[in-house]
XYZ file of C-alpha atoms in Angstrom:
261
model
C 0.000 0.000 0.000
C 1.247 3.480 -0.884
C 0.627 6.709 1.008
C 0.001 10.319 0.102
C 3.594 10.955 1.156
C 4.811 8.333 -1.342
C 2.833 10.054 -4.101
C 4.288 13.459 -3.234
C 7.805 12.034 -3.188
C 7.278 10.337 -6.567
C 5.920 13.516 -8.183
C 8.965 15.423 -6.978
C 11.274 12.654 -8.191
C 9.627 12.982 -11.621
C 10.797 16.603 -11.702
C 7.702 18.484 -10.552
C 8.431 21.604 -8.497
C 6.570 24.534 -6.955
C 5.131 27.014 -9.463
C 5.195 24.572 -12.372
C 2.358 24.095 -14.875
C 1.479 20.415 -15.314
C -0.857 18.559 -17.678
C -1.753 15.009 -16.712
C -3.394 12.020 -18.380
C -4.117 9.636 -15.523
C -5.261 6.147 -14.576
C -4.911 6.544 -10.818
C -6.634 3.283 -9.836
C -3.752 1.293 -11.350
C -1.404 2.382 -8.564
C -3.170 -0.091 -6.295
C -4.294 0.469 -2.692
C -3.657 3.939 -1.253
C -3.805 4.593 2.480
C -6.960 6.446 3.635
C -8.692 5.947 0.267
C -11.592 3.514 0.536
C -13.391 4.771 -2.584
C -12.615 6.608 -5.823
C -13.679 9.999 -4.474
C -11.203 9.726 -1.587
C -8.473 8.544 -3.949
C -9.056 11.521 -6.240
C -8.982 13.866 -3.251
C -5.613 12.430 -2.172
C -4.144 12.686 -5.684
C -5.236 16.307 -6.106
C -3.892 17.169 -2.657
C -0.558 15.562 -3.567
C -0.296 17.656 -6.738
C -1.197 20.791 -4.770
C 1.433 20.019 -2.144
C 4.124 19.741 -4.822
C 3.039 22.578 -7.141
C 2.151 25.054 -4.396
C -0.292 27.971 -4.674
C 1.344 29.399 -7.811
C 1.540 26.102 -9.692
C -1.176 24.925 -12.072
C -2.643 21.463 -12.703
C -4.451 20.918 -16.019
C -6.598 17.815 -16.548
C -8.447 16.542 -19.636
C -12.236 16.399 -19.713
C -12.553 15.460 -23.382
C -16.151 15.026 -24.582
C -15.844 15.073 -28.416
C -19.297 16.679 -28.336
C -19.238 17.887 -31.963
C -17.988 14.619 -33.471
C -20.094 12.825 -36.076
C -21.215 10.098 -33.663
C -22.847 12.638 -31.306
C -26.371 13.237 -32.597
C -27.223 16.308 -30.544
C -23.900 18.164 -30.980
C -24.268 19.899 -27.622
C -21.450 20.816 -25.241
C -22.486 22.081 -21.799
C -19.566 23.877 -20.189
C -20.755 23.244 -16.638
C -22.192 19.753 -17.056
C -20.736 17.758 -19.971
C -18.324 15.130 -18.698
C -15.808 12.747 -20.199
C -16.044 8.965 -20.422
C -12.333 8.591 -19.671
C -11.192 11.222 -17.151
C -12.125 10.500 -13.536
C -10.002 13.308 -12.099
C -11.351 15.944 -14.462
C -14.941 14.768 -14.094
C -14.638 14.959 -10.300
C -13.638 18.619 -10.535
C -16.531 19.402 -12.887
C -19.027 17.571 -10.658
C -17.807 19.555 -7.647
C -17.782 22.909 -9.431
C -14.041 23.317 -9.045
C -11.446 24.801 -11.400
C -11.596 26.748 -14.665
C -12.803 24.902 -17.756
C -12.054 25.622 -21.401
C -14.994 25.975 -23.798
C -13.632 23.449 -26.281
C -16.452 21.078 -27.289
C -13.974 18.402 -28.357
C -10.915 18.654 -26.092
C -12.017 20.561 -23.011
C -9.687 20.754 -20.015
C -10.156 21.876 -16.415
C -7.384 23.673 -14.529
C -6.585 24.472 -10.909
C -4.011 26.943 -9.625
C -2.190 30.109 -10.540
C -2.597 30.078 -14.342
C -5.948 28.259 -14.437
C -7.963 31.203 -15.756
C -5.452 32.482 -18.306
C -4.835 29.003 -19.712
C -8.506 28.214 -20.262
C -10.102 31.602 -21.072
C -10.924 32.651 -24.682
C -9.808 29.324 -26.075
C -9.151 28.950 -29.805
C -12.034 27.594 -31.953
C -9.274 25.694 -33.742
C -8.714 22.800 -31.335
C -4.982 22.632 -32.057
C -4.571 26.294 -33.000
C -2.366 29.111 -31.753
C -4.665 29.918 -28.794
C -5.473 26.307 -27.923
C -4.605 24.843 -24.546
C -1.789 22.920 -26.246
C -0.115 26.054 -27.613
C -0.496 27.658 -24.187
C 1.097 24.670 -22.471
C 4.044 25.035 -24.822
C 4.289 28.761 -24.117
C 4.117 28.119 -20.352
C 6.947 25.569 -20.618
C 4.617 23.066 -18.966
C 5.363 19.468 -18.040
C 3.343 16.469 -19.200
C 3.038 14.188 -16.171
C 1.191 10.962 -16.962
C 0.068 8.571 -14.245
C 0.238 4.892 -15.244
C 0.452 5.713 -18.947
C 3.381 6.127 -21.322
C 4.848 9.322 -22.802
C 2.025 9.711 -25.312
C -0.375 12.629 -24.922
C -2.925 14.701 -26.808
C -0.352 17.492 -26.735
C 1.616 15.559 -29.357
C -1.291 15.939 -31.794
C -0.793 19.714 -31.532
C 2.850 19.162 -32.457
C 1.745 17.012 -35.406
C -0.456 19.841 -36.708
C 2.303 22.401 -36.140
C 4.665 20.273 -38.211
C 2.086 19.428 -40.906
C 1.978 15.635 -40.802
C 0.330 14.002 -43.800
C -2.111 11.750 -41.949
C -4.082 14.402 -40.001
C -6.257 17.121 -41.534
C -8.495 19.990 -40.390
C -12.189 19.108 -40.108
C -14.811 21.884 -39.705
C -17.510 21.061 -37.128
C -20.641 22.777 -35.852
C -22.821 22.454 -32.799
C -24.117 24.223 -29.713
C -22.199 25.371 -26.639
C -24.219 25.947 -23.466
C -22.692 28.203 -20.805
C -24.670 28.707 -17.576
C -27.820 27.607 -19.386
C -27.359 29.969 -22.330
C -26.925 28.218 -25.713
C -24.963 29.609 -28.638
C -24.123 28.218 -32.040
C -20.457 27.421 -32.505
C -18.115 26.522 -35.332
C -14.783 24.867 -34.621
C -11.977 23.124 -36.463
C -10.700 19.764 -35.203
C -7.568 18.183 -36.623
C -8.097 14.448 -36.927
C -7.138 11.313 -38.744
C -9.202 9.380 -41.255
C -11.206 6.848 -39.259
C -11.294 4.634 -42.353
C -7.489 4.349 -42.459
C -6.130 1.725 -40.032
C -2.587 2.959 -40.720
C -3.428 6.337 -39.142
C -4.405 4.920 -35.736
C -2.274 6.662 -33.058
C 0.497 4.550 -31.547
C 2.768 6.103 -28.949
C 4.978 3.129 -28.021
C 7.897 3.938 -30.332
C 7.853 7.587 -29.283
C 7.797 6.556 -25.630
C 10.704 4.168 -26.022
C 12.731 6.782 -27.899
C 11.903 9.414 -25.249
C 13.056 7.146 -22.443
C 16.245 6.177 -24.296
C 17.060 9.842 -24.953
C 16.434 10.838 -21.347
C 13.522 13.087 -22.332
C 10.983 11.104 -20.307
C 11.600 10.473 -16.635
C 10.043 7.301 -15.198
C 9.338 6.945 -11.486
C 7.865 3.673 -10.123
C 4.936 4.048 -7.722
C 2.829 1.196 -6.359
C 1.909 -1.136 -9.203
C 2.471 1.579 -11.760
C 4.606 4.550 -12.685
C 4.759 8.278 -13.261
C 6.138 9.478 -16.610
C 7.085 13.128 -17.051
C 8.524 15.195 -19.904
C 8.838 18.856 -20.873
C 6.372 20.204 -23.454
C 9.033 22.288 -25.178
C 11.566 19.482 -25.297
C 8.873 17.078 -26.496
C 8.071 19.346 -29.438
C 11.690 19.572 -30.516
C 12.304 15.868 -29.999
C 9.191 14.767 -31.901
C 10.162 17.110 -34.727
C 13.507 15.349 -35.022
C 11.850 11.922 -34.948
C 9.302 12.861 -37.603
C 12.047 14.014 -39.944
C 13.497 10.497 -39.824
C 10.257 8.545 -39.336
C 7.243 10.564 -40.602
C 4.742 8.015 -39.267
C 6.330 7.209 -35.900
C 3.126 8.103 -34.019
C 0.917 5.839 -36.143
C 0.168 2.185 -36.809
C 1.787 2.616 -40.247
C 5.175 2.991 -38.560
C 4.600 -0.248 -36.648
C 3.841 -2.080 -39.889
C 6.957 -0.643 -41.535
C 9.089 -1.726 -38.567
C 7.535 -5.189 -38.432
């Protein structure tokens, strides 16, 4: 069994410090039993408290609450800023359910943030999901750290890098729908950069990037419980992925795996 103190120590060992901006994809249940956490709500409370202890009052934690509300499989095309939740992000959903943090009005890739830069990172977000005023561009500008819990070095942030570098397998897709903010609906048009769902070669695969990041010392791995914490710098990740894509243009896709195999 691990403790809150173990979590704090591991976050610091991964390179997190006071005042830092951190984005985290997380599967916190995989760590295994945590002292004083008998249910998911208590576990989430401990994890958020651990981040706060490490980042301090001036640091910022950013969590995904992706809903893909304007995607073609969503019939209503409605994104409710205060109520729409993700099917994959327990930490982010917990904050939304408890009315905590600042949330970005991105109907595809919304995030919720706590801490010093929470408002400035999420306010007036770009209608282009991977554009120059998107959360991903702002994480780069803030020299943020990607800190994944029980996942590898892959992140949605890397899709912003792909668009910045003009990869061949992702393209801009106009979308329309309705955004509701405090009960007030408004029509919205956005641009999402995605892959062709009909092309199996374009399926995202982060394993080769992760292995290369670890080998190059870009990603720092810290064991914790049954799992691990993986952290890397946003700015260094952009430069490193750019170098990899020059040599292997499909390294983040299933096509690269087929070429290697």
